[in-house]
PDB file of C-alpha atoms in Angstrom:
ATOM      1  CA  MET P 297    -170.755-204.362  85.890  1.00  0.00           C
ATOM      2  CA  SER P 298    -171.997-201.740  88.387  1.00  0.00           C
ATOM      3  CA  GLU P 299    -174.001-200.001  85.658  1.00  0.00           C
ATOM      4  CA  ARG P 300    -176.076-203.143  85.186  1.00  0.00           C
ATOM      5  CA  LEU P 301    -177.007-203.651  88.837  1.00  0.00           C
ATOM      6  CA  ASN P 302    -180.423-202.473  89.977  1.00  0.00           C
ATOM      7  CA  GLY P 303    -183.281-203.405  92.237  1.00  0.00           C
ATOM      8  CA  HIS P 304    -184.229-206.336  90.013  1.00  0.00           C
ATOM      9  CA  THR P 305    -180.771-207.891  89.692  1.00  0.00           C
ATOM     10  CA  LEU P 306    -180.769-211.656  90.331  1.00  0.00           C
ATOM     11  CA  LEU P 307    -177.947-213.227  92.349  1.00  0.00           C
ATOM     12  CA  VAL P 308    -175.970-216.434  91.783  1.00  0.00           C
ATOM     13  CA  SER P 309    -173.453-217.464  94.441  1.00  0.00           C
ATOM     14  CA  LEU P 310    -170.361-219.585  94.934  1.00  0.00           C
ATOM     15  CA  ILE P 311    -169.823-221.116  98.374  1.00  0.00           C
ATOM     16  CA  ALA P 312    -166.477-222.665  99.250  1.00  0.00           C
ATOM     17  CA  THR P 313    -163.263-221.989 101.112  1.00  0.00           C
ATOM     18  CA  PRO P 314    -160.692-220.942 100.096  1.00  0.00           C
ATOM     19  CA  ILE P 315    -162.308-219.413  97.019  1.00  0.00           C
ATOM     20  CA  ARG P 316    -160.927-215.934  96.277  1.00  0.00           C
ATOM     21  CA  HIS P 317    -158.628-217.409  93.604  1.00  0.00           C
ATOM     22  CA  SER P 318    -161.535-218.783  91.553  1.00  0.00           C
ATOM     23  CA  LEU P 319    -162.026-217.893  87.884  1.00  0.00           C
ATOM     24  CA  SER P 320    -165.772-218.521  88.186  1.00  0.00           C
ATOM     25  CA  PRO P 321    -166.853-214.971  89.119  1.00  0.00           C
ATOM     26  CA  THR P 322    -165.064-213.589  86.062  1.00  0.00           C
ATOM     27  CA  MET P 323    -166.485-216.319  83.829  1.00  0.00           C
ATOM     28  CA  TRP P 324    -170.087-215.799  84.982  1.00  0.00           C
ATOM     29  CA  ASN P 325    -170.100-212.008  85.248  1.00  0.00           C
ATOM     30  CA  GLU P 326    -168.475-211.590  81.848  1.00  0.00           C
ATOM     31  CA  SER P 327    -171.153-213.907  80.444  1.00  0.00           C
ATOM     32  CA  PHE P 328    -173.942-211.877  82.057  1.00  0.00           C
ATOM     33  CA  ALA P 329    -172.502-208.641  80.676  1.00  0.00           C
ATOM     34  CA  LYS P 330    -172.025-210.078  77.190  1.00  0.00           C
ATOM     35  CA  LYS P 331    -175.609-211.343  77.061  1.00  0.00           C
ATOM     36  CA  GLY P 332    -177.116-208.288  78.779  1.00  0.00           C
ATOM     37  CA  MET P 333    -178.544-210.406  81.591  1.00  0.00           C
ATOM     38  CA  ASP P 334    -179.576-208.693  84.843  1.00  0.00           C
ATOM     39  CA  TYR P 335    -177.622-211.091  87.058  1.00  0.00           C
ATOM     40  CA  ALA P 336    -174.588-210.900  89.335  1.00  0.00           C
ATOM     41  CA  TYR P 337    -172.312-213.719  90.570  1.00  0.00           C
ATOM     42  CA  LEU P 338    -170.545-213.429  93.928  1.00  0.00           C
ATOM     43  CA  ALA P 339    -168.154-215.721  95.789  1.00  0.00           C
ATOM     44  CA  PHE P 340    -168.611-216.317  99.523  1.00  0.00           C
ATOM     45  CA  GLU P 341    -166.056-217.908 101.867  1.00  0.00           C
ATOM     46  CA  VAL P 342    -168.182-220.652 103.447  1.00  0.00           C
ATOM     47  CA  GLY P 343    -166.992-223.859 105.096  1.00  0.00           C
ATOM     48  CA  ASN P 344    -168.889-226.775 106.610  1.00  0.00           C
ATOM     49  CA  GLU P 345    -169.529-224.953 109.901  1.00  0.00           C
ATOM     50  CA  ASP P 346    -171.567-222.203 108.205  1.00  0.00           C
ATOM     51  CA  LEU P 347    -172.974-224.275 105.361  1.00  0.00           C
ATOM     52  CA  ALA P 348    -176.471-224.850 106.783  1.00  0.00           C
ATOM     53  CA  ASP P 349    -176.922-221.103 107.332  1.00  0.00           C
ATOM     54  CA  ALA P 350    -175.668-220.371 103.800  1.00  0.00           C
ATOM     55  CA  VAL P 351    -178.099-222.872 102.266  1.00  0.00           C
ATOM     56  CA  GLN P 352    -180.969-221.360 104.233  1.00  0.00           C
ATOM     57  CA  GLY P 353    -179.814-217.983 102.935  1.00  0.00           C
ATOM     58  CA  ILE P 354    -180.152-219.222  99.359  1.00  0.00           C
ATOM     59  CA  ARG P 355    -183.769-220.075 100.120  1.00  0.00           C
ATOM     60  CA  ALA P 356    -184.599-216.940 102.112  1.00  0.00           C
ATOM     61  CA  LEU P 357    -182.944-214.468  99.726  1.00  0.00           C
ATOM     62  CA  LYS P 358    -184.265-216.250  96.623  1.00  0.00           C
ATOM     63  CA  ILE P 359    -180.759-216.615  95.223  1.00  0.00           C
ATOM     64  CA  GLN P 360    -181.189-218.247  91.811  1.00  0.00           C
ATOM     65  CA  GLY P 361    -178.613-220.921  92.436  1.00  0.00           C
ATOM     66  CA  SER P 362    -175.117-221.552  93.644  1.00  0.00           C
ATOM     67  CA  ASN P 363    -171.915-223.231  92.671  1.00  0.00           C
ATOM     68  CA  VAL P 364    -170.377-225.357  95.403  1.00  0.00           C
ATOM     69  CA  SER P 365    -166.745-226.288  95.829  1.00  0.00           C
ATOM     70  CA  MET P 366    -164.563-227.830  98.526  1.00  0.00           C
ATOM     71  CA  PRO P 367    -165.055-228.553 101.344  1.00  0.00           C
ATOM     72  CA  ASN P 368    -168.823-228.444 100.792  1.00  0.00           C
ATOM     73  CA  LYS P 369    -169.499-230.779  97.856  1.00  0.00           C
ATOM     74  CA  GLN P 370    -170.518-233.745 100.003  1.00  0.00           C
ATOM     75  CA  ALA P 371    -171.601-231.887 103.139  1.00  0.00           C
ATOM     76  CA  ILE P 372    -174.306-229.957 101.284  1.00  0.00           C
ATOM     77  CA  ILE P 373    -176.216-233.062 100.165  1.00  0.00           C
ATOM     78  CA  PRO P 374    -178.381-233.583 103.297  1.00  0.00           C
ATOM     79  CA  LEU P 375    -179.305-229.891 103.212  1.00  0.00           C
ATOM     80  CA  LEU P 376    -180.885-230.135  99.737  1.00  0.00           C
ATOM     81  CA  ASP P 377    -184.354-231.259  98.682  1.00  0.00           C
ATOM     82  CA  GLU P 378    -183.450-233.278  95.596  1.00  0.00           C
ATOM     83  CA  LEU P 379    -180.457-234.625  93.666  1.00  0.00           C
ATOM     84  CA  SER P 380    -179.962-235.212  89.941  1.00  0.00           C
ATOM     85  CA  PRO P 381    -179.283-238.851  88.971  1.00  0.00           C
ATOM     86  CA  ALA P 382    -175.597-238.095  88.367  1.00  0.00           C
ATOM     87  CA  ALA P 383    -175.168-236.236  91.668  1.00  0.00           C
ATOM     88  CA  LYS P 384    -176.819-239.135  93.490  1.00  0.00           C
ATOM     89  CA  LEU P 385    -174.391-241.616  91.941  1.00  0.00           C
ATOM     90  CA  VAL P 386    -171.313-239.425  92.363  1.00  0.00           C
ATOM     91  CA  GLY P 387    -172.208-238.502  95.926  1.00  0.00           C
ATOM     92  CA  ALA P 388    -171.217-234.872  95.401  1.00  0.00           C
ATOM     93  CA  VAL P 389    -172.787-231.594  94.283  1.00  0.00           C
ATOM     94  CA  ASN P 390    -171.155-228.611  92.588  1.00  0.00           C
ATOM     95  CA  THR P 391    -174.303-226.790  91.413  1.00  0.00           C
ATOM     96  CA  VAL P 392    -177.519-225.987  93.279  1.00  0.00           C
ATOM     97  CA  VAL P 393    -180.623-224.733  91.490  1.00  0.00           C
ATOM     98  CA  ASN P 394    -183.315-222.835  93.423  1.00  0.00           C
ATOM     99  CA  GLN P 395    -186.218-224.191  91.402  1.00  0.00           C
ATOM    100  CA  ASN P 396    -188.515-221.331  90.366  1.00  0.00           C
ATOM    101  CA  GLU P 397    -187.250-219.336  93.378  1.00  0.00           C
ATOM    102  CA  SER P 398    -189.454-221.635  95.458  1.00  0.00           C
ATOM    103  CA  GLY P 399    -186.784-222.660  97.930  1.00  0.00           C
ATOM    104  CA  HIS P 400    -186.823-226.192  96.531  1.00  0.00           C
ATOM    105  CA  LEU P 401    -183.105-226.800  96.063  1.00  0.00           C
ATOM    106  CA  VAL P 402    -181.887-229.351  93.529  1.00  0.00           C
ATOM    107  CA  GLY P 403    -178.274-230.495  93.551  1.00  0.00           C
ATOM    108  CA  HIS P 404    -176.388-231.306  90.357  1.00  0.00           C
ATOM    109  CA  VAL P 405    -172.820-232.259  89.494  1.00  0.00           C
ATOM    110  CA  THR P 406    -171.437-230.828  86.238  1.00  0.00           C
ATOM    111  CA  ASP P 407    -167.759-231.835  86.513  1.00  0.00           C
ATOM    112  CA  GLY P 408    -168.272-235.045  84.564  1.00  0.00           C
ATOM    113  CA  THR P 409    -170.465-233.367  81.960  1.00  0.00           C
ATOM    114  CA  GLY P 410    -167.795-230.695  81.574  1.00  0.00           C
ATOM    115  CA  ALA P 411    -165.193-233.365  80.887  1.00  0.00           C
ATOM    116  CA  MET P 412    -167.409-235.079  78.308  1.00  0.00           C
ATOM    117  CA  ARG P 413    -168.056-231.764  76.525  1.00  0.00           C
ATOM    118  CA  ALA P 414    -164.328-231.019  76.550  1.00  0.00           C
ATOM    119  CA  LEU P 415    -163.710-234.342  74.805  1.00  0.00           C
ATOM    120  CA  GLN P 416    -166.463-233.595  72.286  1.00  0.00           C
ATOM    121  CA  SER P 417    -164.921-230.193  71.563  1.00  0.00           C
ATOM    122  CA  GLU P 418    -161.734-232.029  70.568  1.00  0.00           C
ATOM    123  CA  GLY P 419    -163.693-234.303  68.218  1.00  0.00           C
ATOM    124  CA  ILE P 420    -163.660-237.298  70.567  1.00  0.00           C
ATOM    125  CA  ASP P 421    -166.764-239.521  70.775  1.00  0.00           C
ATOM    126  CA  ILE P 422    -166.598-241.773  73.852  1.00  0.00           C
ATOM    127  CA  LYS P 423    -169.743-243.786  73.115  1.00  0.00           C
ATOM    128  CA  ASP P 424    -169.060-247.536  72.796  1.00  0.00           C
ATOM    129  CA  ARG P 425    -165.336-246.953  73.376  1.00  0.00           C
ATOM    130  CA  ILE P 426    -162.865-248.287  75.930  1.00  0.00           C
ATOM    131  CA  VAL P 427    -161.565-245.582  78.280  1.00  0.00           C
ATOM    132  CA  THR P 428    -158.724-245.789  80.801  1.00  0.00           C
ATOM    133  CA  LEU P 429    -159.000-243.390  83.737  1.00  0.00           C
ATOM    134  CA  THR P 430    -156.560-242.703  86.561  1.00  0.00           C
ATOM    135  CA  GLY P 431    -157.789-241.147  89.785  1.00  0.00           C
ATOM    136  CA  CYS P 432    -160.558-241.931  92.284  1.00  0.00           C
ATOM    137  CA  GLY P 433    -160.952-238.493  93.873  1.00  0.00           C
ATOM    138  CA  GLY P 434    -163.753-236.029  93.252  1.00  0.00           C
ATOM    139  CA  ALA P 435    -162.895-235.286  89.627  1.00  0.00           C
ATOM    140  CA  GLY P 436    -162.212-238.912  88.766  1.00  0.00           C
ATOM    141  CA  THR P 437    -165.469-240.090  90.326  1.00  0.00           C
ATOM    142  CA  ALA P 438    -167.561-237.490  88.483  1.00  0.00           C
ATOM    143  CA  ILE P 439    -165.872-238.279  85.170  1.00  0.00           C
ATOM    144  CA  ALA P 440    -166.252-242.023  85.652  1.00  0.00           C
ATOM    145  CA  ILE P 441    -169.972-241.801  86.450  1.00  0.00           C
ATOM    146  CA  GLN P 442    -170.728-239.412  83.574  1.00  0.00           C
ATOM    147  CA  ALA P 443    -168.705-241.453  81.079  1.00  0.00           C
ATOM    148  CA  ALA P 444    -170.702-244.545  82.045  1.00  0.00           C
ATOM    149  CA  LEU P 445    -174.010-242.667  81.793  1.00  0.00           C
ATOM    150  CA  ASP P 446    -172.977-241.310  78.370  1.00  0.00           C
ATOM    151  CA  GLY P 447    -172.380-244.736  76.876  1.00  0.00           C
ATOM    152  CA  VAL P 448    -168.725-245.706  77.351  1.00  0.00           C
ATOM    153  CA  LYS P 449    -168.491-249.417  76.577  1.00  0.00           C
ATOM    154  CA  GLU P 450    -165.794-250.207  79.107  1.00  0.00           C
ATOM    155  CA  LEU P 451    -164.184-248.059  81.804  1.00  0.00           C
ATOM    156  CA  ARG P 452    -160.904-249.210  83.309  1.00  0.00           C
ATOM    157  CA  ILE P 453    -160.018-247.253  86.431  1.00  0.00           C
ATOM    158  CA  PHE P 454    -156.524-247.259  87.929  1.00  0.00           C
ATOM    159  CA  ASN P 455    -155.503-245.743  91.250  1.00  0.00           C
ATOM    160  CA  ARG P 456    -152.684-246.225  93.684  1.00  0.00           C
ATOM    161  CA  ASP P 457    -153.613-248.626  96.481  1.00  0.00           C
ATOM    162  CA  ASP P 458    -154.183-245.800  98.959  1.00  0.00           C
ATOM    163  CA  GLU P 459    -157.043-244.254 100.950  1.00  0.00           C
ATOM    164  CA  LEU P 460    -158.951-243.380  97.741  1.00  0.00           C
ATOM    165  CA  TYR P 461    -158.913-246.912  96.343  1.00  0.00           C
ATOM    166  CA  ALA P 462    -162.033-247.912  98.284  1.00  0.00           C
ATOM    167  CA  ASN P 463    -163.846-244.931  96.760  1.00  0.00           C
ATOM    168  CA  GLY P 464    -162.911-246.262  93.326  1.00  0.00           C
ATOM    169  CA  GLN P 465    -164.288-249.688  94.230  1.00  0.00           C
ATOM    170  CA  GLU P 466    -167.557-248.060  95.282  1.00  0.00           C
ATOM    171  CA  THR P 467    -167.686-246.108  92.014  1.00  0.00           C
ATOM    172  CA  VAL P 468    -167.260-249.327  90.047  1.00  0.00           C
ATOM    173  CA  ARG P 469    -170.081-250.940  92.037  1.00  0.00           C
ATOM    174  CA  LYS P 470    -172.417-248.021  91.277  1.00  0.00           C
ATOM    175  CA  ILE P 471    -171.565-248.086  87.575  1.00  0.00           C
ATOM    176  CA  LEU P 472    -172.165-251.824  87.289  1.00  0.00           C
ATOM    177  CA  GLU P 473    -175.488-251.603  89.133  1.00  0.00           C
ATOM    178  CA  ASN P 474    -176.843-248.517  87.365  1.00  0.00           C
ATOM    179  CA  THR P 475    -175.474-248.491  83.806  1.00  0.00           C
ATOM    180  CA  ASP P 476    -174.612-250.841  80.949  1.00  0.00           C
ATOM    181  CA  CYS P 477    -170.928-249.931  81.171  1.00  0.00           C
ATOM    182  CA  LYS P 478    -168.393-252.615  82.113  1.00  0.00           C
ATOM    183  CA  ALA P 479    -166.201-251.095  84.832  1.00  0.00           C
ATOM    184  CA  THR P 480    -163.130-252.364  86.662  1.00  0.00           C
ATOM    185  CA  ILE P 481    -160.568-250.977  89.070  1.00  0.00           C
ATOM    186  CA  THR P 482    -156.941-252.062  89.287  1.00  0.00           C
ATOM    187  CA  PRO P 483    -154.051-250.858  91.453  1.00  0.00           C
ATOM    188  CA  LEU P 484    -151.814-248.477  89.518  1.00  0.00           C
ATOM    189  CA  GLU P 485    -148.853-250.379  90.929  1.00  0.00           C
ATOM    190  CA  ASP P 486    -149.695-253.073  88.343  1.00  0.00           C
ATOM    191  CA  GLN P 487    -147.900-251.267  85.528  1.00  0.00           C
ATOM    192  CA  GLU P 488    -148.251-254.101  83.027  1.00  0.00           C
ATOM    193  CA  ALA P 489    -152.040-254.042  83.383  1.00  0.00           C
ATOM    194  CA  PHE P 490    -151.983-250.238  83.129  1.00  0.00           C
ATOM    195  CA  LYS P 491    -149.981-250.243  79.897  1.00  0.00           C
ATOM    196  CA  LYS P 492    -152.110-253.043  78.415  1.00  0.00           C
ATOM    197  CA  SER P 493    -155.296-251.140  79.242  1.00  0.00           C
ATOM    198  CA  ILE P 494    -154.074-247.960  77.536  1.00  0.00           C
ATOM    199  CA  ALA P 495    -152.995-249.981  74.496  1.00  0.00           C
ATOM    200  CA  GLU P 496    -156.580-251.228  74.148  1.00  0.00           C
ATOM    201  CA  SER P 497    -158.242-247.863  74.871  1.00  0.00           C
ATOM    202  CA  SER P 498    -159.364-245.018  72.618  1.00  0.00           C
ATOM    203  CA  VAL P 499    -159.097-242.416  75.390  1.00  0.00           C
ATOM    204  CA  TYR P 500    -156.844-241.958  78.415  1.00  0.00           C
ATOM    205  CA  ILE P 501    -157.926-239.486  81.128  1.00  0.00           C
ATOM    206  CA  ASP P 502    -155.629-238.483  83.978  1.00  0.00           C
ATOM    207  CA  ALA P 503    -157.890-237.208  86.776  1.00  0.00           C
ATOM    208  CA  THR P 504    -155.144-237.085  89.416  1.00  0.00           C
ATOM    209  CA  SER P 505    -153.190-234.093  90.724  1.00  0.00           C
ATOM    210  CA  VAL P 506    -149.955-235.451  89.260  1.00  0.00           C
ATOM    211  CA  GLY P 507    -148.495-232.658  87.128  1.00  0.00           C
ATOM    212  CA  MET P 508    -149.579-229.864  89.485  1.00  0.00           C
ATOM    213  CA  LYS P 509    -147.226-228.280  91.993  1.00  0.00           C
ATOM    214  CA  PRO P 510    -145.397-229.802  93.789  1.00  0.00           C
ATOM    215  CA  GLN P 511    -145.604-232.740  91.345  1.00  0.00           C
ATOM    216  CA  GLU P 512    -145.031-230.781  88.124  1.00  0.00           C
ATOM    217  CA  ASP P 513    -142.021-232.957  87.226  1.00  0.00           C
ATOM    218  CA  LEU P 514    -144.018-236.184  87.388  1.00  0.00           C
ATOM    219  CA  SER P 515    -146.149-238.129  84.905  1.00  0.00           C
ATOM    220  CA  LEU P 516    -147.989-241.420  85.302  1.00  0.00           C
ATOM    221  CA  ILE P 517    -146.913-242.363  81.768  1.00  0.00           C
ATOM    222  CA  GLU P 518    -143.173-242.526  81.123  1.00  0.00           C
ATOM    223  CA  ASP P 519    -142.906-245.220  78.440  1.00  0.00           C
ATOM    224  CA  PRO P 520    -143.010-243.787  74.881  1.00  0.00           C
ATOM    225  CA  ALA P 521    -144.421-247.075  73.612  1.00  0.00           C
ATOM    226  CA  VAL P 522    -147.678-246.322  75.423  1.00  0.00           C
ATOM    227  CA  ILE P 523    -148.354-243.256  73.255  1.00  0.00           C
ATOM    228  CA  ARG P 524    -150.169-243.764  69.935  1.00  0.00           C
ATOM    229  CA  PRO P 525    -151.332-241.182  67.357  1.00  0.00           C
ATOM    230  CA  ASP P 526    -154.919-242.433  67.700  1.00  0.00           C
ATOM    231  CA  LEU P 527    -154.951-242.304  71.517  1.00  0.00           C
ATOM    232  CA  ALA P 528    -156.717-239.194  72.835  1.00  0.00           C
ATOM    233  CA  ILE P 529    -155.256-237.907  76.108  1.00  0.00           C
ATOM    234  CA  MET P 530    -156.912-235.522  78.562  1.00  0.00           C
ATOM    235  CA  ASP P 531    -155.207-234.243  81.711  1.00  0.00           C
ATOM    236  CA  VAL P 532    -157.636-232.519  84.086  1.00  0.00           C
ATOM    237  CA  VAL P 533    -154.800-230.318  85.412  1.00  0.00           C
ATOM    238  CA  TYR P 534    -154.701-226.865  83.771  1.00  0.00           C
ATOM    239  CA  ALA P 535    -152.007-225.118  85.814  1.00  0.00           C
ATOM    240  CA  PRO P 536    -149.432-225.546  84.401  1.00  0.00           C
ATOM    241  CA  ALA P 537    -151.072-225.400  80.971  1.00  0.00           C
ATOM    242  CA  GLU P 538    -148.721-228.111  79.700  1.00  0.00           C
ATOM    243  CA  THR P 539    -148.096-230.834  82.239  1.00  0.00           C
ATOM    244  CA  LYS P 540    -145.238-233.291  81.900  1.00  0.00           C
ATOM    245  CA  LEU P 541    -147.771-235.875  80.644  1.00  0.00           C
ATOM    246  CA  LEU P 542    -149.008-233.623  77.830  1.00  0.00           C
ATOM    247  CA  LYS P 543    -145.503-232.573  76.813  1.00  0.00           C
ATOM    248  CA  PHE P 544    -144.355-236.199  76.794  1.00  0.00           C
ATOM    249  CA  ALA P 545    -147.424-237.296  74.820  1.00  0.00           C
ATOM    250  CA  ARG P 546    -146.987-234.607  72.143  1.00  0.00           C
ATOM    251  CA  GLU P 547    -143.270-235.314  71.805  1.00  0.00           C
ATOM    252  CA  ASN P 548    -144.050-238.980  71.212  1.00  0.00           C
ATOM    253  CA  GLY P 549    -146.697-238.621  68.536  1.00  0.00           C
ATOM    254  CA  ALA P 550    -150.024-237.957  70.273  1.00  0.00           C
ATOM    255  CA  LYS P 551    -152.287-235.937  67.971  1.00  0.00           C
ATOM    256  CA  VAL P 552    -154.938-235.107  70.589  1.00  0.00           C
ATOM    257  CA  ALA P 553    -153.584-234.189  74.028  1.00  0.00           C
ATOM    258  CA  PHE P 554    -155.144-231.369  76.044  1.00  0.00           C
ATOM    259  CA  ASN P 555    -155.452-229.987  79.570  1.00  0.00           C
ATOM    260  CA  GLY P 556    -158.352-229.358  81.946  1.00  0.00           C
ATOM    261  CA  LEU P 557    -159.214-225.803  80.901  1.00  0.00           C
ATOM    262  CA  GLY P 558    -161.979-227.082  78.648  1.00  0.00           C
ATOM    263  CA  MET P 559    -163.414-229.199  81.443  1.00  0.00           C
ATOM    264  CA  MET P 560    -163.401-226.179  83.769  1.00  0.00           C
ATOM    265  CA  LEU P 561    -165.071-224.021  81.135  1.00  0.00           C
ATOM    266  CA  TYR P 562    -167.755-226.521  80.140  1.00  0.00           C
ATOM    267  CA  GLN P 563    -168.654-227.543  83.699  1.00  0.00           C
ATOM    268  CA  GLY P 564    -169.307-223.835  84.260  1.00  0.00           C
ATOM    269  CA  ALA P 565    -171.344-223.644  81.075  1.00  0.00           C
ATOM    270  CA  GLU P 566    -173.480-226.591  82.194  1.00  0.00           C
ATOM    271  CA  ALA P 567    -174.086-224.937  85.568  1.00  0.00           C
ATOM    272  CA  PHE P 568    -174.907-221.632  83.847  1.00  0.00           C
ATOM    273  CA  LYS P 569    -177.587-223.364  81.768  1.00  0.00           C
ATOM    274  CA  LEU P 570    -179.052-225.171  84.771  1.00  0.00           C
ATOM    275  CA  ILE P 571    -179.341-222.005  86.863  1.00  0.00           C
ATOM    276  CA  THR P 572    -180.283-219.361  84.279  1.00  0.00           C
ATOM    277  CA  GLY P 573    -181.825-221.401  81.467  1.00  0.00           C
ATOM    278  CA  GLU P 574    -179.490-219.576  79.056  1.00  0.00           C
ATOM    279  CA  ASP P 575    -176.415-220.741  77.151  1.00  0.00           C
ATOM    280  CA  MET P 576    -173.094-219.378  78.322  1.00  0.00           C
ATOM    281  CA  PRO P 577    -171.251-217.531  75.505  1.00  0.00           C
ATOM    282  CA  VAL P 578    -168.449-220.093  75.580  1.00  0.00           C
ATOM    283  CA  ASP P 579    -166.329-218.697  72.747  1.00  0.00           C
ATOM    284  CA  TYR P 580    -166.405-215.233  74.314  1.00  0.00           C
ATOM    285  CA  VAL P 581    -165.449-216.601  77.743  1.00  0.00           C
ATOM    286  CA  LYS P 582    -162.555-218.485  76.142  1.00  0.00           C
ATOM    287  CA  SER P 583    -161.288-215.229  74.656  1.00  0.00           C
ATOM    288  CA  VAL P 584    -161.509-213.509  78.046  1.00  0.00           C
ATOM    289  CA  LEU P 585    -159.991-216.220  80.232  1.00  0.00           C
ATOM    290  CA  PHE P 586    -157.643-218.171  78.028  1.00  0.00           C
TER     291      PHE P 586
END
């Protein structure tokens, strides 16, 4: 990459902490090299205490845009000039665009769009369908909002009756007030309602951390009767590549069951387009990363 850098090189940043483990710098810089674009992408360890200075730096240095991850996704909102409709509804930002290098910063959220594109890449059309979703955290909220905006007929959210449940109730309120989607939330402890919902759904999305360490031996679905060949299953977890849910689903007849790598890739591709105006070479990035 050093051979490409010069006095005209444009910078895109990533601000989060911890962040040195991220695949994003590889994904973006490989894309720039493949397309011959005079850009560079760098990750910066930035938490809430330094966030205002970092955002001012984006303006002052005319950085083209920035990805944003935890713990900054909500904290950055009052520091921006404008929010996309989805970011406003989700209440979180993962992509900032420095509009025309003017210092006018627009916040977007591409997590939900990434999930929808991942479903499309598997041949799944969510429009006018019933979808069951577990999880009311950041990923679940973004997916729920985007699914509603993209035309899901009915979204049935399930979450344990814990500290995130109220966030799920707020998400349902926003969906009902701002879209034509019918949305509900039910405690996951009601297993009969959960199983009935999946039985009536075309798509099941697990947007929880169940399946990741230290919960790699757990799955929210344990009854084989819940799995159908025509039920598409997406688990947002991608490490491990095959969670217990996906293994269980495939062993019991699921034809479409996939992890969160596609969501991670496509949310990056959406951000790439927003910031650079160019399409990310997705197939090439897949060959490099996966």
